[in-house]
Coordinates of C-alpha atoms in Angstrom, one line a residue:
M1 CA 56.3 -17.8 24.0
Q2 CA 53.4 -17.2 22.1
R3 CA 52.0 -17.4 25.4
N4 CA 53.2 -15.2 27.2
R5 CA 53.1 -12.3 24.8
A6 CA 49.2 -13.2 24.1
L7 CA 49.1 -12.8 27.7
C8 CA 51.0 -9.9 27.9
L9 CA 48.7 -8.0 25.5
A10 CA 45.8 -9.7 27.4
A11 CA 47.2 -7.9 30.5
A12 CA 47.5 -4.6 29.4
Q13 CA 44.1 -4.0 28.2
L14 CA 42.6 -5.5 31.0
L15 CA 45.1 -2.6 33.1
H16 CA 44.1 -0.5 31.0
N17 CA 40.2 -1.5 30.5
Q18 CA 40.5 -1.2 34.4
A19 CA 42.7 0.9 35.7
G20 CA 43.0 3.2 33.5
L21 CA 46.5 2.5 33.5
E22 CA 48.7 3.4 29.7
P23 CA 51.3 1.1 28.3
V24 CA 54.2 2.7 27.3
V25 CA 55.2 0.9 24.4
A26 CA 53.1 0.3 21.5
A27 CA 51.3 -3.6 21.5
S28 CA 54.0 -4.5 18.4
M29 CA 57.0 -3.4 21.2
R30 CA 55.9 -5.5 23.3
G31 CA 57.1 -8.9 24.2
S32 CA 56.6 -10.8 28.0
M33 CA 56.0 -7.8 29.7
C34 CA 55.0 -3.9 29.6
A35 CA 54.8 -0.9 31.2
F36 CA 52.8 1.5 32.4
G37 CA 53.0 4.9 33.5
L38 CA 51.9 5.8 37.3
R39 CA 51.6 9.2 39.4
P40 CA 52.3 9.4 42.7
G41 CA 49.4 10.3 45.1
P42 CA 49.6 13.3 47.7
R43 CA 49.3 10.5 50.2
I44 CA 52.5 8.3 49.1
A45 CA 55.7 10.2 50.3
T46 CA 58.3 9.2 47.2
S47 CA 61.9 10.2 46.7
R48 CA 64.3 9.4 43.2
C49 CA 67.1 8.1 45.3
D50 CA 64.5 4.4 47.0
F51 CA 65.7 1.1 46.6
V52 CA 62.2 0.6 46.5
S53 CA 59.2 1.8 45.6
P54 CA 56.9 3.1 48.6
L55 CA 53.7 1.5 46.3
Q56 CA 55.6 -1.1 45.3
D57 CA 56.1 -2.1 48.7
L58 CA 52.4 -1.2 49.4
L59 CA 51.4 -3.4 46.8
H60 CA 53.4 -6.2 48.3
Q61 CA 52.5 -5.9 52.3
R62 CA 48.9 -4.8 51.5
F63 CA 47.5 -7.1 48.1
G64 CA 50.6 -9.7 48.0
I65 CA 51.4 -8.8 44.0
E66 CA 54.8 -8.3 43.3
V67 CA 55.7 -6.3 40.5
P68 CA 58.1 -3.3 40.6
I69 CA 58.4 0.1 39.6
I70 CA 60.8 2.6 39.3
P71 CA 61.1 6.3 38.7
A72 CA 60.7 7.2 34.9
P73 CA 63.6 8.1 32.8
G74 CA 63.1 12.8 32.7
G75 CA 62.9 12.7 36.5
G76 CA 59.6 14.1 37.7
D77 CA 57.4 12.6 40.2
G78 CA 56.8 10.1 37.3
L79 CA 57.2 6.3 38.1
L80 CA 56.9 3.2 35.8
L81 CA 55.1 -0.6 36.8
R82 CA 56.8 -3.2 34.9
I83 CA 54.5 -6.8 34.5
S84 CA 56.1 -9.4 33.2
C85 CA 53.4 -12.6 31.9
Y86 CA 54.5 -16.2 32.3
A87 CA 53.7 -20.0 32.6
Y88 CA 52.6 -19.1 36.4
N89 CA 50.5 -16.2 35.3
D90 CA 47.4 -16.0 34.0
L91 CA 44.5 -13.5 34.0
A92 CA 43.0 -12.9 37.5
D93 CA 47.0 -12.0 38.7
Y94 CA 46.1 -8.9 36.0
A95 CA 42.7 -8.0 37.5
A96 CA 43.9 -8.2 41.2
L97 CA 46.1 -5.7 40.3
A98 CA 44.4 -3.6 38.7
A99 CA 41.6 -3.8 41.8
A100 CA 44.2 -2.6 43.9
V101 CA 45.4 -0.1 41.6
N102 CA 41.6 1.5 41.9
E103 CA 42.1 0.9 45.5
L104 CA 45.5 2.8 46.1
R105 CA 44.6 5.5 43.5
R106 CA 41.0 5.6 45.7
E107 CA 42.7 6.1 48.9
G108 CA 45.5 9.0 47.8
F109 CA 48.3 6.8 47.3
I110 CA 48.8 7.3 42.9
R111 CA 46.9 10.5 41.2

């Protein structure tokens, strides 16, 4: 359990430093999961009714990355991307996610 939390804290810092993602809760409130706010870019069509976010599909199809992306509470076009950190994950997984987020941002899929 301590390893998972330590990995989550390191992954959140990496995603912040390398991809500019902001965690939505303080480090003291994290266990093995962390959520980050996202805003879809002009190249992505979103609906608050989609079962699977188009961004979630894009990350999976293009990069082989599986992370849930859900509508953020409160309406609007905000999204939450959630990471989970367990025994089968390592920091390289989150570095790959940061690189994918940066590429999708450059392509206009994420603001």
